[in-house]
Coordinates of C-alpha atoms and ligand atoms in Angstrom, one line a residue:
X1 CA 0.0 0.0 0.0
X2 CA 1.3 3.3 -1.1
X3 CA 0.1 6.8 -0.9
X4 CA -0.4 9.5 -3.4
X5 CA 2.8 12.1 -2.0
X6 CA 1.9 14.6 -5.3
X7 CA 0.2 15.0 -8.5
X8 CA 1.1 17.5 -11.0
X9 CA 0.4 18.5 -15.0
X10 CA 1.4 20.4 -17.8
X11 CA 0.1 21.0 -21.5
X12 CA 1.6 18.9 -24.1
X13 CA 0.4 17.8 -27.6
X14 CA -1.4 14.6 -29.2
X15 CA -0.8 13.3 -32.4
X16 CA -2.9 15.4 -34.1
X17 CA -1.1 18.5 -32.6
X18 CA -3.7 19.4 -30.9
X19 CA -3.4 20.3 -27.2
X20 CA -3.6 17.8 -24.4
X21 CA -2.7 17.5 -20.5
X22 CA -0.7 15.0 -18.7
X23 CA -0.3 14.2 -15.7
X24 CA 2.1 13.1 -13.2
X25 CA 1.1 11.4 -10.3
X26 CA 3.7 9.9 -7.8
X27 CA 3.2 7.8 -4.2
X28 CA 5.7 7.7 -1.8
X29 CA 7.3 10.0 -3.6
X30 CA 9.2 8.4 -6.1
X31 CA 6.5 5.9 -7.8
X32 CA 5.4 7.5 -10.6
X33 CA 2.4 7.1 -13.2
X34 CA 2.2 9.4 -16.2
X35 CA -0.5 9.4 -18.4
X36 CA -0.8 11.8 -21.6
X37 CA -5.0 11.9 -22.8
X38 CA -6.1 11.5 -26.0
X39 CA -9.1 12.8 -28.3
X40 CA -11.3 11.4 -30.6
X41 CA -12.3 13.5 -34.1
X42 CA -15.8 11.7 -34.5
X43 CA -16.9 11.8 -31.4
X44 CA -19.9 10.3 -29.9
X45 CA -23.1 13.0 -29.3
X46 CA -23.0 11.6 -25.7
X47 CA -19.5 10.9 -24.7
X48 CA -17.5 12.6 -21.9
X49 CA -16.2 15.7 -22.9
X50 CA -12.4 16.3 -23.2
X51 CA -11.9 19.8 -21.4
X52 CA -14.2 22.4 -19.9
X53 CA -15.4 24.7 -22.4
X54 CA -12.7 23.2 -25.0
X55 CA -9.3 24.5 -22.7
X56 CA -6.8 21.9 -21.2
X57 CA -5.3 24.8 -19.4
X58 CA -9.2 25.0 -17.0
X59 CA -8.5 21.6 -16.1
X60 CA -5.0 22.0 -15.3
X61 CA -5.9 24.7 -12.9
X62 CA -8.7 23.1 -11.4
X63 CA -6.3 20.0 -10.7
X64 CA -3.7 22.7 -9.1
X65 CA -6.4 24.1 -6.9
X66 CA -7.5 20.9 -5.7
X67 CA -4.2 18.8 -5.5
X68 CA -4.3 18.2 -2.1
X69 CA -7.6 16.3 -2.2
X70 CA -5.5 13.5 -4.0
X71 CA -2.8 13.9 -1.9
X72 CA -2.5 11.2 1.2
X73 CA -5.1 8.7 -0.6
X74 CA -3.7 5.4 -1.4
X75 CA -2.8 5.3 -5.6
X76 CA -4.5 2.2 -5.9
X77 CA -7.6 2.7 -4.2
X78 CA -9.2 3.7 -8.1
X79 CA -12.7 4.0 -6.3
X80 CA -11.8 6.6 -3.7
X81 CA -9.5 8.8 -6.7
X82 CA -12.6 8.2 -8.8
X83 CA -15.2 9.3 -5.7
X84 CA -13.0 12.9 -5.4
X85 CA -12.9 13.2 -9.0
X86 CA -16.5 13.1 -8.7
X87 CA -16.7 15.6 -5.8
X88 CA -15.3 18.0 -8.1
X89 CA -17.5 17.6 -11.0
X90 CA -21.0 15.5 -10.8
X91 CA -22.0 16.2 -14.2
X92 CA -22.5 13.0 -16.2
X93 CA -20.4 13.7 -18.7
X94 CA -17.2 15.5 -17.2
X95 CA -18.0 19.0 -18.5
X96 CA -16.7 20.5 -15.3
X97 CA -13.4 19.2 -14.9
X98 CA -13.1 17.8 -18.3
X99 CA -12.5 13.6 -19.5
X100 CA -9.0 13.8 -20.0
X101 CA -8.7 15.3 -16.3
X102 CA -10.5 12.0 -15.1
X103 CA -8.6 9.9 -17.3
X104 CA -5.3 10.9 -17.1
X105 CA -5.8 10.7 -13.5
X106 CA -7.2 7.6 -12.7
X107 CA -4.6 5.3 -15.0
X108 CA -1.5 8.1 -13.4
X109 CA -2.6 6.5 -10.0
X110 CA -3.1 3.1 -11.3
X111 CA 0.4 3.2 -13.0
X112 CA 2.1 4.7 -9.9
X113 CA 0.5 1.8 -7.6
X114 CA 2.0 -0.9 -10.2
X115 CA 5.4 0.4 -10.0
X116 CA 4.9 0.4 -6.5
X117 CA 4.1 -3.1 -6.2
X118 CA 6.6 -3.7 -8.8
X119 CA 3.5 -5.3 -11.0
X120 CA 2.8 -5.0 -14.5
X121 CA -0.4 -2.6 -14.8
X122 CA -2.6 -5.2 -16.4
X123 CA -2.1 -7.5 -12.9
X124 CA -3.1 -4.2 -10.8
X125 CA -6.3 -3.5 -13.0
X126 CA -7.5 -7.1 -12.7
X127 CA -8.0 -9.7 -10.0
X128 CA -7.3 -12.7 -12.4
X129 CA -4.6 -14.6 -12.6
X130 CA -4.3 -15.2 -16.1
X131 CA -4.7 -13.7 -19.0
X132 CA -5.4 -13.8 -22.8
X133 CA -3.9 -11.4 -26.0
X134 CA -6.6 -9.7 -27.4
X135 CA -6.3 -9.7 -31.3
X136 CA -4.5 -6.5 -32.5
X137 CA -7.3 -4.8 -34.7
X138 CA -5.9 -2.5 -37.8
X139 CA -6.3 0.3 -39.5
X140 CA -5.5 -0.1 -43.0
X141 CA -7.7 2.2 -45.2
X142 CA -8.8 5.5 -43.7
X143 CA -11.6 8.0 -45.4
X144 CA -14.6 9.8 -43.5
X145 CA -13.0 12.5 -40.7
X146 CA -9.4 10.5 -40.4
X147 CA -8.6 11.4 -43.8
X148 CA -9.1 14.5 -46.8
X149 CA -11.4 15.0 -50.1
X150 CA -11.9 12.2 -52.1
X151 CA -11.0 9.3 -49.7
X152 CA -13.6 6.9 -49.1
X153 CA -16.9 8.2 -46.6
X154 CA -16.7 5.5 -44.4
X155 CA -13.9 6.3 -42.1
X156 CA -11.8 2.7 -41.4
X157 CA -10.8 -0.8 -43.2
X158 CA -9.6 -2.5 -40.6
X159 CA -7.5 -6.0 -40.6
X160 CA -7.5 -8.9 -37.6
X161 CA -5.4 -11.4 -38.3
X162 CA -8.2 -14.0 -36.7
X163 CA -5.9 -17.4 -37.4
X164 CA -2.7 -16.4 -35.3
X165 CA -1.7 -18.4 -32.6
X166 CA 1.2 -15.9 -31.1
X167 CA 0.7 -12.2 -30.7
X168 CA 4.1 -11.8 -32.6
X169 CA 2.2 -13.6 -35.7
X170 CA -1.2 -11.4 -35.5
X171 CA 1.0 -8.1 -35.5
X172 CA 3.4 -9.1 -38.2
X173 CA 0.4 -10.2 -40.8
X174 CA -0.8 -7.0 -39.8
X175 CA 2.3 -5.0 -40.7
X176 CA 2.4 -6.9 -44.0
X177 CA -1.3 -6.4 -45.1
X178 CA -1.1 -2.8 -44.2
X179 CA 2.8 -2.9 -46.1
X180 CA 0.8 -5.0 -49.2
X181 CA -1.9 -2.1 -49.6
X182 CA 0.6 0.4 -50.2
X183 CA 2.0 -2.0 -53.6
X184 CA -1.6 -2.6 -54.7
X185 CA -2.6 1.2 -54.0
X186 CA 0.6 2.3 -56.3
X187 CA -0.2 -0.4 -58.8
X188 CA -3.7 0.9 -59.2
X189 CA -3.1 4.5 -59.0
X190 CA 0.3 6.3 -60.3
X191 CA -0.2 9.1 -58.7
X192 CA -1.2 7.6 -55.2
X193 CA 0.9 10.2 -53.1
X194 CA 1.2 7.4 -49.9
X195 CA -0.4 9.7 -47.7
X196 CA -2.0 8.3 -44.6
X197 CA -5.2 9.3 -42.5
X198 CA -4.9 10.4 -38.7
X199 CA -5.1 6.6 -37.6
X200 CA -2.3 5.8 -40.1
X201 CA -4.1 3.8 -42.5
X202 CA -3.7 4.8 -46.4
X203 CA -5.6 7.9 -47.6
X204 CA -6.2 6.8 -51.5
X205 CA -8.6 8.6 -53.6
X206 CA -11.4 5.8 -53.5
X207 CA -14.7 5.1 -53.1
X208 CA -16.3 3.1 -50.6
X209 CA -16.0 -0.1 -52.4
X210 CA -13.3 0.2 -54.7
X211 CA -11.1 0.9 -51.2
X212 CA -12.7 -2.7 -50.1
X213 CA -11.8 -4.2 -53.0
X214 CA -8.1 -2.9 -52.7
X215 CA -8.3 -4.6 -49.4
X216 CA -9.0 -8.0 -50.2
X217 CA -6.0 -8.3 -53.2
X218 CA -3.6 -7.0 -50.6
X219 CA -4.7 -9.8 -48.4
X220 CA -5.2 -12.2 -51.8
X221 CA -1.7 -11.3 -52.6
X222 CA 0.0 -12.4 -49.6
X223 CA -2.2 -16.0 -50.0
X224 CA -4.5 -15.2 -46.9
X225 CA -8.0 -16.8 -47.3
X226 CA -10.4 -14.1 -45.7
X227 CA -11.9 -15.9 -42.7
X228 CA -9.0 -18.3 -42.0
X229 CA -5.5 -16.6 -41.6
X230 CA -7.5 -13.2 -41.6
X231 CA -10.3 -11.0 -41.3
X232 CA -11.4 -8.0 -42.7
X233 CA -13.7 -4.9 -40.5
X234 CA -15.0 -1.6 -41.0
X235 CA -15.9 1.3 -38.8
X236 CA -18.6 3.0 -41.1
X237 CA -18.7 5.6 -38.3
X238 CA -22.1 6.4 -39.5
X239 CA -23.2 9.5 -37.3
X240 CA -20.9 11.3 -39.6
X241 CA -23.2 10.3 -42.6
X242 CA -26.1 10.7 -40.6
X243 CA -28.4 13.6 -41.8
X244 CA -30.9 14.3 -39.1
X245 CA -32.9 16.9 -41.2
X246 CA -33.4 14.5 -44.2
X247 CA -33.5 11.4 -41.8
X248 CA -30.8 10.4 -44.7
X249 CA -27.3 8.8 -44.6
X250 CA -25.7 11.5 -47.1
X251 CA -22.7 9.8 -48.5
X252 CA -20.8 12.8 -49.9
X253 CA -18.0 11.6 -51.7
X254 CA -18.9 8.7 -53.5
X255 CA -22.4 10.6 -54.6
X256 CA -25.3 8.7 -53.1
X257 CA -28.0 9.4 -50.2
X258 CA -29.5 6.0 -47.6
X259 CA -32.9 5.9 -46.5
X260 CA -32.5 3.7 -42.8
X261 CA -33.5 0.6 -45.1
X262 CA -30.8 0.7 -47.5
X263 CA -28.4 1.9 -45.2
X264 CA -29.0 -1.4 -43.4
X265 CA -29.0 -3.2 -46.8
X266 CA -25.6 -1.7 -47.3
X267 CA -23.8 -2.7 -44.4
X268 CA -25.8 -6.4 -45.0
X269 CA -23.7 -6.3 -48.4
X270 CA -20.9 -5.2 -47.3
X271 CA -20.8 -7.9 -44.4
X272 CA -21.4 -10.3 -46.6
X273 CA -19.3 -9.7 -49.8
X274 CA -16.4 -9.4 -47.5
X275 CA -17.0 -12.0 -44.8
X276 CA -16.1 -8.8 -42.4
X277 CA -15.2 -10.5 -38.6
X278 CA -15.9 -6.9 -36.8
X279 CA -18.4 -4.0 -38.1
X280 CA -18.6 -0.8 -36.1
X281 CA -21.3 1.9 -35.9
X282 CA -22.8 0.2 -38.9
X283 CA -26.1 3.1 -38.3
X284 CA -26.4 6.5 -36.6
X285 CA -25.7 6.9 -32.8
X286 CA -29.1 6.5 -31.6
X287 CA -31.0 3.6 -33.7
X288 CA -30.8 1.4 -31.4
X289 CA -33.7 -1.0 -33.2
X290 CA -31.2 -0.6 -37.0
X291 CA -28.5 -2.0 -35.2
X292 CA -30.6 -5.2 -33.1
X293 CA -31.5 -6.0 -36.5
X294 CA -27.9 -6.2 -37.8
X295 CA -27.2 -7.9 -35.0
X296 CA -29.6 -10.5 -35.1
X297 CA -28.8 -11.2 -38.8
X298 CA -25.0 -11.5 -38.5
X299 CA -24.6 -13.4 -35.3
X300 CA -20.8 -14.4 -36.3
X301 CA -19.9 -11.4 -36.7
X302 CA -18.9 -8.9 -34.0
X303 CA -21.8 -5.7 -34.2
X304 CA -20.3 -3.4 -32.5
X305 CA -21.2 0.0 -30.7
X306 CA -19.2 2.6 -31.0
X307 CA -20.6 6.2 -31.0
X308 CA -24.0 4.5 -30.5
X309 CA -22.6 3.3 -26.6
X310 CA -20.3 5.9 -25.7
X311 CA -18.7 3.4 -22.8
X312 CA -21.6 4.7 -20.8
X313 CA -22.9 1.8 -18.7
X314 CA -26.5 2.6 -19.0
X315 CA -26.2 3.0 -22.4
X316 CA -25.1 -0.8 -22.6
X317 CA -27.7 -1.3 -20.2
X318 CA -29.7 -0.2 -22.7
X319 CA -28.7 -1.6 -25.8
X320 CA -28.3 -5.1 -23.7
X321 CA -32.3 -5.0 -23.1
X322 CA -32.7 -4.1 -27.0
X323 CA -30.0 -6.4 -28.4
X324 CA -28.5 -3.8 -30.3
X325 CA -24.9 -5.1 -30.6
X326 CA -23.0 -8.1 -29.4
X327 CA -19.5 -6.2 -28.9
X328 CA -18.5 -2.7 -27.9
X329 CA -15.7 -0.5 -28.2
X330 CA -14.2 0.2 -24.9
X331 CA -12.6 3.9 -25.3
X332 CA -11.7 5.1 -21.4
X333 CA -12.3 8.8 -22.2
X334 CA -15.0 8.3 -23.7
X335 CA -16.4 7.4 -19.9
X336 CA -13.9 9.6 -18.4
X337 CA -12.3 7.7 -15.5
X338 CA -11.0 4.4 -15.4
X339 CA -13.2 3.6 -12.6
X340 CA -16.1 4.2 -15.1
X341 CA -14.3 2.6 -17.6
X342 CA -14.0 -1.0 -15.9
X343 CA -17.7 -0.8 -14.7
X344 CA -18.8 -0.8 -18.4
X345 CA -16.4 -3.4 -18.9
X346 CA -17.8 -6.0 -16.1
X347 CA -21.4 -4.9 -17.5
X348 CA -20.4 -6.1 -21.2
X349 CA -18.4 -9.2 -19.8
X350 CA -21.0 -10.5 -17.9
X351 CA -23.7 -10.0 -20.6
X352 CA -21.3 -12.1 -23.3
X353 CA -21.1 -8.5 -24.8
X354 CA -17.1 -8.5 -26.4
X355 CA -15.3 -5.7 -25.4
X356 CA -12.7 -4.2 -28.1
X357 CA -10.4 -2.0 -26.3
X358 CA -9.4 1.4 -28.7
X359 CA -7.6 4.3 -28.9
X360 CA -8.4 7.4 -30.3
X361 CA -7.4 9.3 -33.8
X362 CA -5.4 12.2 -32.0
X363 CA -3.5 10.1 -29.6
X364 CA -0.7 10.5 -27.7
X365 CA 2.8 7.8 -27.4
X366 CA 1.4 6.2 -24.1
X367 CA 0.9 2.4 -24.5
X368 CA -1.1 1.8 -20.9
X369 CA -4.4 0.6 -23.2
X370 CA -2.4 -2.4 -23.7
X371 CA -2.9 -3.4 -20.5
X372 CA -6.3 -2.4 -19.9
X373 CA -7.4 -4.5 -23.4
X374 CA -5.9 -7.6 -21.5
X375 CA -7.0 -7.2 -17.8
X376 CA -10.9 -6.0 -19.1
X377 CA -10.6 -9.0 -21.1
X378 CA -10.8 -7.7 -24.8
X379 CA -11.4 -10.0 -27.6
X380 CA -9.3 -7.0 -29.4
X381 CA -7.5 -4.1 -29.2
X382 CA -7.9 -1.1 -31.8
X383 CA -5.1 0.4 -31.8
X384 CA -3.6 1.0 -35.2
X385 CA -0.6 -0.4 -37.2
X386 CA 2.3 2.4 -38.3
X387 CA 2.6 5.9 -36.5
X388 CA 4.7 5.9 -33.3
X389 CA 1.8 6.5 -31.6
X390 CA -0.1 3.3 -32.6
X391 CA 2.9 1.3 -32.9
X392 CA 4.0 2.2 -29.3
X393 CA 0.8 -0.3 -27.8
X394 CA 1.6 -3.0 -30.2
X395 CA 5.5 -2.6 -28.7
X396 CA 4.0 -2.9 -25.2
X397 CA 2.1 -6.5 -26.5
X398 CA 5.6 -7.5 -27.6
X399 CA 7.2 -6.8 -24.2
X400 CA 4.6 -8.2 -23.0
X401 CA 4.6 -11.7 -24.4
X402 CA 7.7 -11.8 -22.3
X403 CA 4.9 -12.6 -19.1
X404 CA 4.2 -16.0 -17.7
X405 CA 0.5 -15.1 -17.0
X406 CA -0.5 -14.2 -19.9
X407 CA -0.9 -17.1 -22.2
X408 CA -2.3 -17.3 -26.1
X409 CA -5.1 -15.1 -28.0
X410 CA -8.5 -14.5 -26.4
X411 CA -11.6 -16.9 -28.7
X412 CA -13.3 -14.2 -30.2
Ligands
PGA1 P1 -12.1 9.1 -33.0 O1 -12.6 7.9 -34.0 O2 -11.1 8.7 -32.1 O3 -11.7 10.1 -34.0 O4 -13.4 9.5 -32.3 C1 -12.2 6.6 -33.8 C2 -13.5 5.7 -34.0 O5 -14.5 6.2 -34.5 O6 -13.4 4.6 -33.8
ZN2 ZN1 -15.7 4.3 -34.3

C-alpha cells in the first residue's frame, strides 16, 4: 500500500497536434504514473467531454487548486480517486473538470500503484490470474473525418489477423497487409501520393468499395483466405453520414443518399461480400432497433457500438435490453475515468457482450491501453498499425509476451 505524495500536470500535444494535458502522479514520492489523454475526431453526441469549455489549461488549474484532495489517498484505491474526482465535477459527462482530467488521473494513479508493487499494470487492474492477448485490430484504409477529399466516406478498413496463434504472428500479418496495400494502392493509381489518415491507415482517392476491393488483393496477394488466416472490418462511423434533417445517410464523396433501409442493406452487403469479422457503428448513434436488427442477422460477426454506446454503462444497459450489438468498443475517455471505464467493462463481460479495447485518432505515445485490453478481457485491441503512436501499444504487446500469466489469444 502506497500513498499518493503529489500530482502534477502540464500541456503537451497529441498526435494530431492538438493540445492535451498530462499528468504526473507519484506515491511515496518516487513511484510515478504518467498518463498523456487522448481525443477522438468523430466523437460520440454523448460521450464525456475532453476539457471544460474546450481548454486543457481550465482543467490544469482546477487540478492545481485541488491537488491536495488527491494527496495522502492510497494510488491504488481507483474507487476513492474516482469518488474525489467526482466531488469536483458531478456532471454526467465530465464538462466541469473535463474527461482527460479524469482519465489521465485515474490510470496516473493506477500506473504509480503498479510500480509500486513492482507489478505490471494489467495485474493491478484485474483480480485474475491469467490472461489472454486480445487480437490487434488494424487500421489499413482510412476516409470519413481521419482522412481529406476524395478518400472513401466510411472512415476505417480495418485488418485482424483472426488465425494467429502468437501475438508476434497477429502483429506481423498486420504489418504486412497494411505494407501490401501500399503496392496494390501504387499499382492501381500512379499518382497515389502514400499519404496516410490520422489513424495511419492509407488515404487513396477511393470510393467506398473500390477501397474494399483494394483490401482484399492486398490480403489475396500475400495467400490469406479471408476468414481463415485473416479477417477484414469496417468502422462506417455512421453518425458522420447521418443527416438528421433529411432522416438520410448522405454519402458525400462517392455521390449517393441512404434511407434507414438501404443503409442497413448496405452494411448487409458489405458484411457479406467481404465476410467482415468486426463492423462498427454500422447506423447512426441512436438507432438502437437498426442495429438489433444487424445484429440478429449476422450473429458471427462482432456488431459493435461505438458512438451509438459511448462506454456509458447505462447506455449498454440499454442496448443489452434491445440487443442492439454483441461487442463494444471500450474507449476510457470516452467514460472519463478508469473507474467508469471498468464498470462498463464488467457490465459487457457479464452479458457475453465482447469488449474491443481502442484508442483514439489524435492520440498520444502512451501504451497503458495495452494493459487495460488484456486485464478487461478484450477480444481486441484497436489500436492501429504504423505511427509511433499506434505502434507504441503493439511494442508494449511484444514486451509483454515476455509474461508467464498471460498465455495465447483470447476466442473471439
Ligand atoms: P475518433 O474515432 O477517435 O476520431 O473519435 C475513432 C473511431 O470512431 O473509432
Ligand atoms: Zn468508431
Amino acid at each position: 500500500m502506497t500513498k499518493i505524495s503529489s500530482i502534477e500536470g502540464r500541456i503537451l500535444y497529441n498526435s494530431r497536434g492538438s493540445k492535451t494535458i498530462e499528468i504526473d502522479v507519484k506515491s511515496e514520492g518516487k513511484f510515478l504514473g504518467r498518463v498523456c489523454a487522448p481525443s477522438g475526431a468523430s466523437v460520440g453526441k454523448y460521450e464525456a467531454v475532453s476539457f471544460p469549455n474546450g481548454s486543457p489549461e481550465e482543467s490544469l488549474r482546477i487540478l492545481q487548486e485541488n491537488s491536495q484532495k488527491f494527496i495522502g489517498l492510497e494510488s491504488s484505491d481507483l474507487k476513492g480517486i474516482h469518488d474525489t474526482l467526482k466531488s469536483l465535477d458531478n456532471s454526467t459527462n465530465y464538462s466541469k473538470i473535463g474527461g482527460a482530467l479524469a482519465f489521465a488521473v485515474t490510470i496516473a494513479s493506477m500506473e504509480s500503484a503498479s510500480k509500486a508493487a513492482d507489478e505490471p499494470l494489467f495485474k493491478t487492474l484485474s483480480s485474475e490470474s491469467s490472461f489472454k492477448f486480445p487480437f490487434p485490430l488494424g487500421n489499413i484504409l482510412g476516409g470519413g473525418v481521419h482522412a481529406g477529399p476524395g478518400t472513401p466516406d466510411i472512415q476505417e478498413i480495418l485488418i485482424c489477423a483472426i488465425g494467429s496463434k502468437t501475438i508476434e504472428d497477429a502483429i506481423e500479418i498486420n504489418l504486412s497487409v497494411h505494407k501490401e496495400l501500399r503496392h496494390v494502392l501504387e499499382k492501381a493509381d500512379p499518382n497515389f501520393t502514400n499519404g496516410r489518415g490520422d489513424e495511419g491507415g492509407w488515404a487513396p482517392k477511393l470510393e467506398n468499395q473500390k477501397a474494399l476491393e483494394v483490401s482484399v488483393k492486398a490480403c489475396e496477394n500475400l495467400g490469406f483466405t479471408l476468414g481463415k488466416e485473416v479477417s477484414l472490418g469496417v468502422d462506417f462511423a455512421s453518425s458522420t453520414q447521418w443527416n438528421e434533417e433529411k432522416q438520410k445517410y448522405v454519402y458525400d464523396r462517392a455521390g449517393f443518399e441512404n434511407s434507414t433501409g438501404e443503409q442497413i442493406d448496405f452494411a448487409a452487403n458489405i458484411i457479406e461480400k467481404y465476410k467482415l469479422i468486426f463492423v462498427e457503428d454500422a447506423v447512426h448513434e441512436e438507432a438502437f432497433e437498426d442495429m438489433a436488427e444487424l445484429t440478429a442477422k449476422f450473429p458471427n460477426t462482432l456488431i459493435t457500438g461505438d458512438d451509438l454506446i459511448v462506454t456509458n454503462k447505462e447506455i449498454l444497459t440499454k442496448a443489452i435490453g434491445s440487443k442492439s450489438c454483441n461487442a463494444v468498443i471500450l474507449k476510457v475517455n470516452q467514460a472519463g475515468s478508469l473507474y467508469d471505464a471498468l464498470e462498463f467493462a464488467n457490465i459487457a463481460n457479464q452479458n457475453n457482450i465482447k469488449l474491443i479495447t481502442s484508442h483514439r485518432s489524435g492520440e498520444s505515445i502512451d501504451s497503458q491501453i495495452s494493459h487495460i485490453g488484456i486485464a478487461t478481457r478484450s477480444k481486441m485491441l484497436k489500436v492501429g498499425i504504423v505511427g509511433g503512436e499506434r505502434i507504441a501499444k503493439l511494442n508494449e504487446l511484444l514486451r509483454l509476451s515476455e509474461h508467464d500469466l498471460i498465455r495465447g489469444m483470447a476466442e473471439i
